[in-house]
């Protein structure tokens, strides 16, 4: 398996001196090549899970394993993407895509070749010399995906990468991401608050509770076209899955 | 484009009006020329200064010390800003002293420097360095504090070393603020040199101001002030040009 959380608890010290438990006893596994989404109310520790997978900080209790090895710090197995594209504004697109390769002792020409390849995969041909401000939001996110894929990570972590986009761009970008990720065969963990997005893009959905976050349901999405959310969108079962998530998150009670 | 044309025309017309008023208003109002010399008085005095006072040497000296003081002061300010920006501990320890020195009127140090170093070029250089130092330091420090944490996390996730993070993330992120600090510093550099020359020395445009003032030669003072402004303006414009080239990646507000 590619990623495993074993009874992971994370507590943060707060200014008032008390400890804040962000996530408690989280257990889940993501298999090789699987696309798994984590949904949950805001503040349920989704981003904590992501940061621990990326190795930015360590769990208080339990273990996070990537490819069977415990995560000790930032590592080359994991590539992550946020809502913000985090492109470096002073670099053109191609050298932004190369950014992750620079600390890996990859030669200059090899880096450029690798980056050009990902540029093509993410349908950004001809934009290599442009600067980030010259690109639309959707294109910038595709460039960020290209940068993430360029380091050839075993796992891709996506933290609400589509949430800042308008509805149409979002659909197109979800489709393009799904295709690119499926072609690359990458294991993916998507953090989102968009229930439809989770259903459209995932093999499996983890539902997290309110803080302290823990996994309350693990739903297998048994639908075709994982690599084409726009097609999957037309299936009638999508609504059922969304309704199921809706119920699990007790959204009706909250609306009342 | 037509809009830009218009601004240039209006701007030049305004200049012409001011020059005309300068030439004809003081005599019309019976203001004596040792109070307000007219434009032609100043031009005549300029020729005289050029021929008999070694004006060119004074201009070169002032321009040189402005540039030198600016370069040394901003280099020191930037280096210290980056060093303190990398260490939260030292920043906290030193920030009250930095604030105190920043508030202290730097030009007031000039007589002290003369007492220490004598009537040579060191005091004016020191005043300039001191006055240029702080805006650069403060701007860099401020920018280092506000570098996007997510960018740093991204770099960490890509296994960049501390030094790598500095050169590839922090340094370029802070360039816009550094440039803003340098622009402010460039206008202050002229003040530093002028004060240094006013207080002690026998060269430079600041000296000509106190010399001309002593002789009730207002035209000489006027000319020196105008030339000082020109020096500051040239330095400032050079920085703006550099800034435009360096920060080409920022979207422009006006087409």
Coordinates of N, CA, C and O in Angstrom, one line a residue, chain A residues 5-121:
Chain A
X5 N -2.1 5.5 7.7 CA -2.2 6.2 9.0 C -2.5 5.2 10.1 O -3.5 4.5 10.0
X6 N -1.7 5.0 11.1 CA -1.9 4.0 12.2 C -2.1 4.8 13.5 O -1.2 5.3 14.0
X7 N -3.4 4.8 13.9 CA -3.8 5.4 15.2 C -3.1 6.7 15.4 O -2.4 7.0 16.4
X8 N -3.2 7.6 14.4 CA -2.5 8.9 14.5 C -3.3 9.9 15.3 O -4.5 10.2 15.0
X9 N -2.7 10.5 16.3 CA -3.3 11.6 17.0 C -2.3 12.8 16.9 O -1.1 12.6 17.0
X10 N -2.9 14.0 16.7 CA -2.0 15.2 16.7 C -2.5 16.2 17.6 O -3.7 16.6 17.5
X11 N -1.7 16.6 18.6 CA -2.1 17.7 19.5 C -1.2 18.9 19.3 O 0.0 18.7 19.1
X12 N -1.8 20.1 19.3 CA -1.0 21.3 19.2 C -1.1 22.1 20.5 O -2.2 22.2 21.1
X13 N 0.0 22.7 21.0 CA -0.1 23.6 22.1 C -0.7 24.9 21.7 O -0.5 25.3 20.5
X14 N -1.6 25.5 22.5 CA -2.2 26.7 22.1 C -1.6 27.8 23.0 O -0.9 27.6 24.0
X15 N -2.0 29.1 22.7 CA -1.5 30.2 23.5 C -2.0 30.2 24.9 O -1.3 30.7 25.8
X16 N -3.2 29.6 25.1 CA -3.8 29.6 26.5 C -3.1 28.5 27.3 O -3.4 28.4 28.5
X17 N -2.2 27.8 26.7 CA -1.5 26.7 27.5 C -2.2 25.4 27.4 O -1.6 24.3 27.6
X18 N -3.5 25.4 27.0 CA -4.2 24.1 26.8 C -3.8 23.5 25.5 O -3.3 24.2 24.6
X19 N -3.9 22.2 25.4 CA -3.6 21.5 24.1 C -4.8 21.4 23.3 O -5.9 21.2 23.8
X20 N -4.6 21.5 22.0 CA -5.7 21.4 21.1 C -5.5 20.1 20.3 O -4.5 19.9 19.7
X21 N -6.5 19.2 20.4 CA -6.4 18.0 19.6 C -7.0 18.2 18.2 O -8.2 18.4 18.1
X22 N -6.1 18.1 17.2 CA -6.6 18.4 15.9 C -7.2 17.1 15.3 O -8.3 17.1 14.8
X23 N -6.5 16.0 15.4 CA -7.0 14.7 14.9 C -6.8 13.7 16.0 O -5.8 13.7 16.7
X24 N -7.7 12.7 16.1 CA -7.6 11.7 17.1 C -7.8 10.3 16.6 O -8.8 10.0 15.9
X25 N -6.8 9.5 16.8 CA -6.9 8.1 16.4 C -7.4 7.9 15.0 O -8.4 7.2 14.7
X26 N -6.7 8.5 14.1 CA -7.0 8.3 12.7 C -6.4 7.1 12.1 O -5.1 6.9 12.2
X27 N -7.2 6.2 11.5 CA -6.7 5.0 10.8 C -7.2 5.0 9.4 O -8.4 5.1 9.2
X28 N -6.4 4.9 8.4 CA -6.8 4.6 7.1 C -5.6 4.2 6.2 O -4.5 4.3 6.6
X29 N -6.0 3.6 5.1 CA -4.9 3.1 4.1 C -5.3 3.6 2.8 O -6.5 3.7 2.4
X30 N -4.3 3.9 2.0 CA -4.6 4.2 0.6 C -3.7 3.3 -0.2 O -2.5 3.2 0.0
X31 N -4.3 2.5 -1.1 CA -3.6 1.5 -1.9 C -2.9 2.2 -3.1 O -3.3 3.3 -3.5
X32 N -1.9 1.5 -3.6 CA -1.2 2.0 -4.8 C -2.1 2.4 -5.9 O -3.0 1.6 -6.3
X33 N -2.0 3.5 -6.5 CA -2.8 4.0 -7.6 C -4.2 4.4 -7.3 O -4.9 4.8 -8.2
X34 N -4.6 4.3 -6.0 CA -5.9 4.7 -5.6 C -6.1 6.2 -5.5 O -5.1 6.9 -5.2
X35 N -7.3 6.7 -5.8 CA -7.6 8.1 -5.6 C -8.6 8.2 -4.4 O -9.7 7.7 -4.6
X36 N -8.1 8.7 -3.3 CA -9.0 8.8 -2.1 C -9.2 10.2 -1.7 O -8.3 11.0 -1.8
X37 N -10.5 10.5 -1.4 CA -10.8 11.9 -0.9 C -11.1 11.9 0.6 O -11.6 10.9 1.1
X38 N -10.7 13.0 1.2 CA -11.1 13.1 2.6 C -12.1 14.3 2.7 O -11.7 15.4 2.3
X39 N -13.3 14.1 3.2 CA -14.2 15.2 3.4 C -14.5 15.4 4.9 O -14.4 14.4 5.6
X40 N -15.0 16.6 5.2 CA -15.3 16.8 6.6 C -15.6 18.2 6.8 O -15.3 19.1 6.0
X41 N -16.2 18.5 8.0 CA -16.5 19.9 8.3 C -15.2 20.8 8.4 O -14.1 20.2 8.6
X42 N -15.3 22.1 8.4 CA -14.1 22.9 8.5 C -13.5 22.7 9.9 O -14.2 22.6 10.8
X43 N -12.2 22.7 10.0 CA -11.5 22.5 11.2 C -11.5 21.1 11.7 O -11.3 20.8 12.9
X44 N -11.7 20.1 10.8 CA -11.7 18.7 11.2 C -10.3 18.1 11.1 O -10.1 16.9 11.3
X45 N -9.3 18.9 10.8 CA -8.0 18.4 10.8 C -7.5 17.8 9.5 O -6.6 17.1 9.4
X46 N -8.2 18.2 8.4 CA -7.9 17.7 7.0 C -6.5 18.2 6.7 O -5.7 17.4 6.2
X47 N -6.2 19.4 6.9 CA -4.9 19.9 6.6 C -3.8 19.4 7.5 O -2.6 19.3 7.0
X48 N -4.2 19.0 8.7 CA -3.2 18.4 9.6 C -2.7 17.1 9.0 O -1.6 16.7 9.1
X49 N -3.7 16.3 8.5 CA -3.4 15.0 7.9 C -2.5 15.2 6.8 O -1.5 14.5 6.6
X50 N -2.8 16.2 6.0 CA -1.9 16.5 4.8 C -0.5 16.8 5.2 O 0.5 16.3 4.7
X51 N -0.4 17.7 6.2 CA 0.9 18.2 6.6 C 1.8 17.0 7.2 O 3.0 17.0 7.0
X52 N 1.1 16.1 7.9 CA 1.8 15.0 8.5 C 2.3 14.0 7.4 O 3.4 13.5 7.5
X53 N 1.5 13.9 6.3 CA 1.9 13.0 5.2 C 3.1 13.6 4.5 O 4.0 12.9 4.1
X54 N 3.0 15.0 4.4 CA 4.1 15.6 3.7 C 5.4 15.7 4.6 O 6.4 16.0 4.1
X55 N 5.2 15.3 5.9 CA 6.4 15.3 6.8 C 6.7 16.7 7.3 O 7.8 16.9 7.8
X56 N 5.8 17.6 7.2 CA 6.1 19.0 7.7 C 6.0 19.0 9.2 O 6.7 19.7 9.9
X57 N 5.2 18.1 9.8 CA 5.3 17.9 11.2 C 4.9 16.4 11.6 O 4.3 15.7 10.8
X58 N 5.3 16.0 12.8 CA 5.2 14.6 13.2 C 3.9 14.4 14.0 O 3.5 15.3 14.7
X59 N 3.3 13.2 13.9 CA 2.2 13.0 14.8 C 2.6 12.9 16.2 O 3.7 12.6 16.6
X60 N 1.7 13.3 17.1 CA 1.9 13.2 18.6 C 2.0 11.7 19.0 O 2.8 11.3 19.8
X61 N 1.0 11.0 18.5 CA 0.9 9.5 18.7 C 0.7 8.8 17.4 O 0.1 9.4 16.5
X62 N 1.1 7.6 17.3 CA 0.8 6.8 16.1 C 1.9 7.0 15.0 O 2.9 7.6 15.3
X63 N 1.6 6.5 13.9 CA 2.6 6.5 12.8 C 2.0 6.8 11.5 O 0.8 6.4 11.2
X64 N 2.7 7.5 10.6 CA 2.3 7.7 9.3 C 3.3 7.0 8.4 O 4.5 7.2 8.5
X65 N 2.8 6.1 7.5 CA 3.7 5.4 6.7 C 3.5 5.7 5.2 O 2.3 5.7 4.8
X66 N 4.6 6.0 4.5 CA 4.5 6.1 3.0 C 5.3 5.0 2.4 O 6.5 4.9 2.8
X67 N 4.7 4.2 1.6 CA 5.3 3.1 1.0 C 6.0 2.2 2.1 O 7.1 1.7 1.9
X68 N 5.3 2.0 3.2 CA 5.8 1.1 4.2 C 6.8 1.7 5.1 O 7.2 1.1 6.1
X69 N 7.3 2.9 4.8 CA 8.3 3.5 5.7 C 7.7 4.7 6.5 O 7.0 5.5 5.9
X70 N 8.0 4.8 7.8 CA 7.5 5.9 8.6 C 8.0 7.2 8.0 O 9.2 7.3 7.7
X71 N 7.2 8.2 8.0 CA 7.6 9.6 7.5 C 8.3 10.3 8.7 O 7.7 10.5 9.7
X72 N 9.5 10.6 8.4 CA 10.4 11.3 9.4 C 10.5 12.8 9.2 O 10.9 13.5 10.1
X73 N 10.2 13.2 8.0 CA 10.4 14.6 7.7 C 10.0 14.8 6.2 O 9.6 13.9 5.6
X74 N 10.2 16.0 5.7 CA 9.9 16.3 4.3 C 10.6 15.2 3.4 O 11.8 15.0 3.7
X75 N 10.0 14.6 2.5 CA 10.6 13.6 1.7 C 10.2 13.6 0.3 O 9.2 14.2 -0.1
X76 N 10.9 12.9 -0.5 CA 10.7 12.9 -1.9 C 9.6 12.1 -2.4 O 9.3 12.1 -3.6
X77 N 9.0 11.3 -1.5 CA 7.9 10.4 -2.0 C 6.6 11.2 -2.2 O 5.7 10.6 -2.8
X78 N 6.5 12.3 -1.5 CA 5.2 13.0 -1.5 C 5.3 14.4 -2.2 O 6.2 15.1 -2.0
X79 N 4.3 14.6 -3.1 CA 4.2 15.9 -3.7 C 2.9 16.5 -3.3 O 1.9 15.9 -3.3
X80 N 2.9 17.8 -2.9 CA 1.6 18.4 -2.5 C 1.2 19.7 -3.1 O 2.1 20.4 -3.6
X81 N -0.1 19.9 -3.2 CA -0.6 21.1 -3.9 C -1.7 21.7 -3.1 O -2.5 21.0 -2.5
X82 N -1.7 23.0 -3.0 CA -2.7 23.7 -2.2 C -3.7 24.4 -3.0 O -3.6 24.5 -4.3
X83 N -4.6 25.1 -2.3 CA -5.6 26.0 -3.0 C -4.8 27.1 -3.8 O -5.2 27.4 -4.9
X84 N -3.8 27.6 -3.1 CA -2.9 28.6 -3.7 C -2.0 27.8 -4.6 O -1.5 26.8 -4.2
X85 N -1.7 28.3 -5.8 CA -0.9 27.5 -6.7 C 0.6 27.5 -6.3 O 1.3 26.7 -6.6
X86 N 1.0 28.5 -5.5 CA 2.3 28.6 -4.9 C 3.4 28.6 -6.1 O 4.5 28.1 -5.9
X87 N 3.0 29.2 -7.2 CA 4.0 29.4 -8.2 C 4.9 30.5 -7.8 O 4.4 31.5 -7.3
X88 N 6.2 30.5 -8.1 CA 7.1 31.6 -7.7 C 6.9 32.7 -8.8 O 7.2 32.4 -10.0
X89 N 6.4 33.8 -8.4 CA 6.1 34.8 -9.5 C 7.3 35.3 -10.3 O 7.1 35.8 -11.4
X90 N 8.5 35.2 -9.7 CA 9.7 35.7 -10.4 C 10.3 34.7 -11.3 O 11.3 35.0 -12.0
X91 N 9.6 33.5 -11.4 CA 10.2 32.5 -12.4 C 9.1 32.3 -13.5 O 7.9 32.3 -13.2
X92 N 9.6 32.0 -14.6 CA 8.7 31.6 -15.7 C 8.1 30.2 -15.4 O 8.6 29.5 -14.5
X93 N 7.1 29.8 -16.2 CA 6.4 28.6 -15.9 C 7.4 27.4 -15.9 O 7.3 26.6 -15.0
X94 N 8.2 27.3 -17.0 CA 9.1 26.1 -17.1 C 10.0 26.0 -15.9 O 10.2 24.9 -15.3
X95 N 10.6 27.1 -15.4 CA 11.5 27.0 -14.3 C 10.7 26.8 -13.0 O 11.3 26.3 -12.0
X96 N 9.5 27.2 -13.0 CA 8.6 26.9 -11.8 C 8.4 25.4 -11.7 O 8.5 24.8 -10.7
X97 N 8.2 24.8 -12.9 CA 8.0 23.3 -12.9 C 9.3 22.6 -12.5 O 9.2 21.6 -11.8
X98 N 10.4 23.2 -12.9 CA 11.7 22.6 -12.5 C 12.0 22.7 -11.0 O 12.9 22.0 -10.5
X99 N 11.4 23.6 -10.3 CA 11.7 24.0 -9.0 C 12.0 22.8 -8.1 O 13.0 22.7 -7.4
X100 N 11.1 21.8 -8.1 CA 11.2 20.7 -7.2 C 12.4 19.8 -7.5 O 12.8 19.0 -6.6
X101 N 12.9 19.9 -8.7 CA 14.0 19.0 -9.1 C 15.3 19.6 -8.8 O 16.3 18.8 -8.8
X102 N 15.3 20.8 -8.4 CA 16.6 21.5 -8.2 C 17.4 21.0 -7.0 O 18.6 21.1 -7.0
X103 N 16.7 20.6 -6.0 CA 17.4 20.1 -4.8 C 17.7 18.6 -4.9 O 18.0 18.0 -3.9
X104 N 17.6 18.1 -6.1 CA 17.8 16.6 -6.2 C 19.0 16.2 -7.0 O 19.1 15.1 -7.4
X105 N 19.8 17.2 -7.3 CA 21.0 16.8 -8.1 C 20.7 16.3 -9.5 O 21.5 15.6 -10.1
X106 N 19.6 16.8 -10.1 CA 19.3 16.4 -11.5 C 20.0 17.5 -12.3 O 19.9 18.7 -12.1
X107 N 20.6 17.1 -13.4 CA 21.4 18.0 -14.3 C 20.4 19.0 -14.9 O 19.2 18.7 -15.1
X108 N 21.0 20.1 -15.4 CA 20.2 21.2 -15.9 C 19.4 20.7 -17.1 O 18.2 21.0 -17.2
X109 N 20.0 20.0 -18.1 CA 19.3 19.7 -19.3 C 18.2 18.6 -19.0 O 17.1 18.7 -19.6
X110 N 18.6 17.7 -18.1 CA 17.6 16.7 -17.7 C 16.4 17.3 -17.1 O 15.2 16.9 -17.3
X111 N 16.6 18.3 -16.2 CA 15.6 19.0 -15.5 C 14.6 19.6 -16.6 O 13.4 19.5 -16.5
X112 N 15.2 20.3 -17.5 CA 14.4 21.0 -18.5 C 13.6 20.0 -19.3 O 12.4 20.2 -19.6
X113 N 14.2 18.9 -19.7 CA 13.5 17.9 -20.5 C 12.3 17.3 -19.7 O 11.2 17.2 -20.2
X114 N 12.6 17.0 -18.4 CA 11.6 16.5 -17.5 C 10.4 17.5 -17.4 O 9.2 17.1 -17.5
X115 N 10.8 18.7 -17.2 CA 9.7 19.8 -17.0 C 8.9 19.9 -18.3 O 7.7 20.1 -18.2
X116 N 9.6 19.9 -19.4 CA 8.9 20.0 -20.7 C 7.9 18.9 -20.9 O 6.8 19.1 -21.4
X117 N 8.3 17.7 -20.5 CA 7.4 16.5 -20.5 C 6.1 16.8 -19.7 O 5.0 16.6 -20.2
X118 N 6.3 17.3 -18.5 CA 5.1 17.5 -17.6 C 4.3 18.7 -18.1 O 3.1 18.7 -18.0
X119 N 4.9 19.6 -18.7 CA 4.2 20.8 -19.3 C 3.2 20.3 -20.4 O 2.1 20.7 -20.4
X120 N 3.7 19.3 -21.1 CA 2.9 18.7 -22.2 C 1.7 17.9 -21.5 O 0.6 18.1 -21.9
X121 N 2.0 17.1 -20.6 CA 1.0 16.3 -19.9 C -0.1 17.2 -19.3 O -1.2 16.8 -19.3

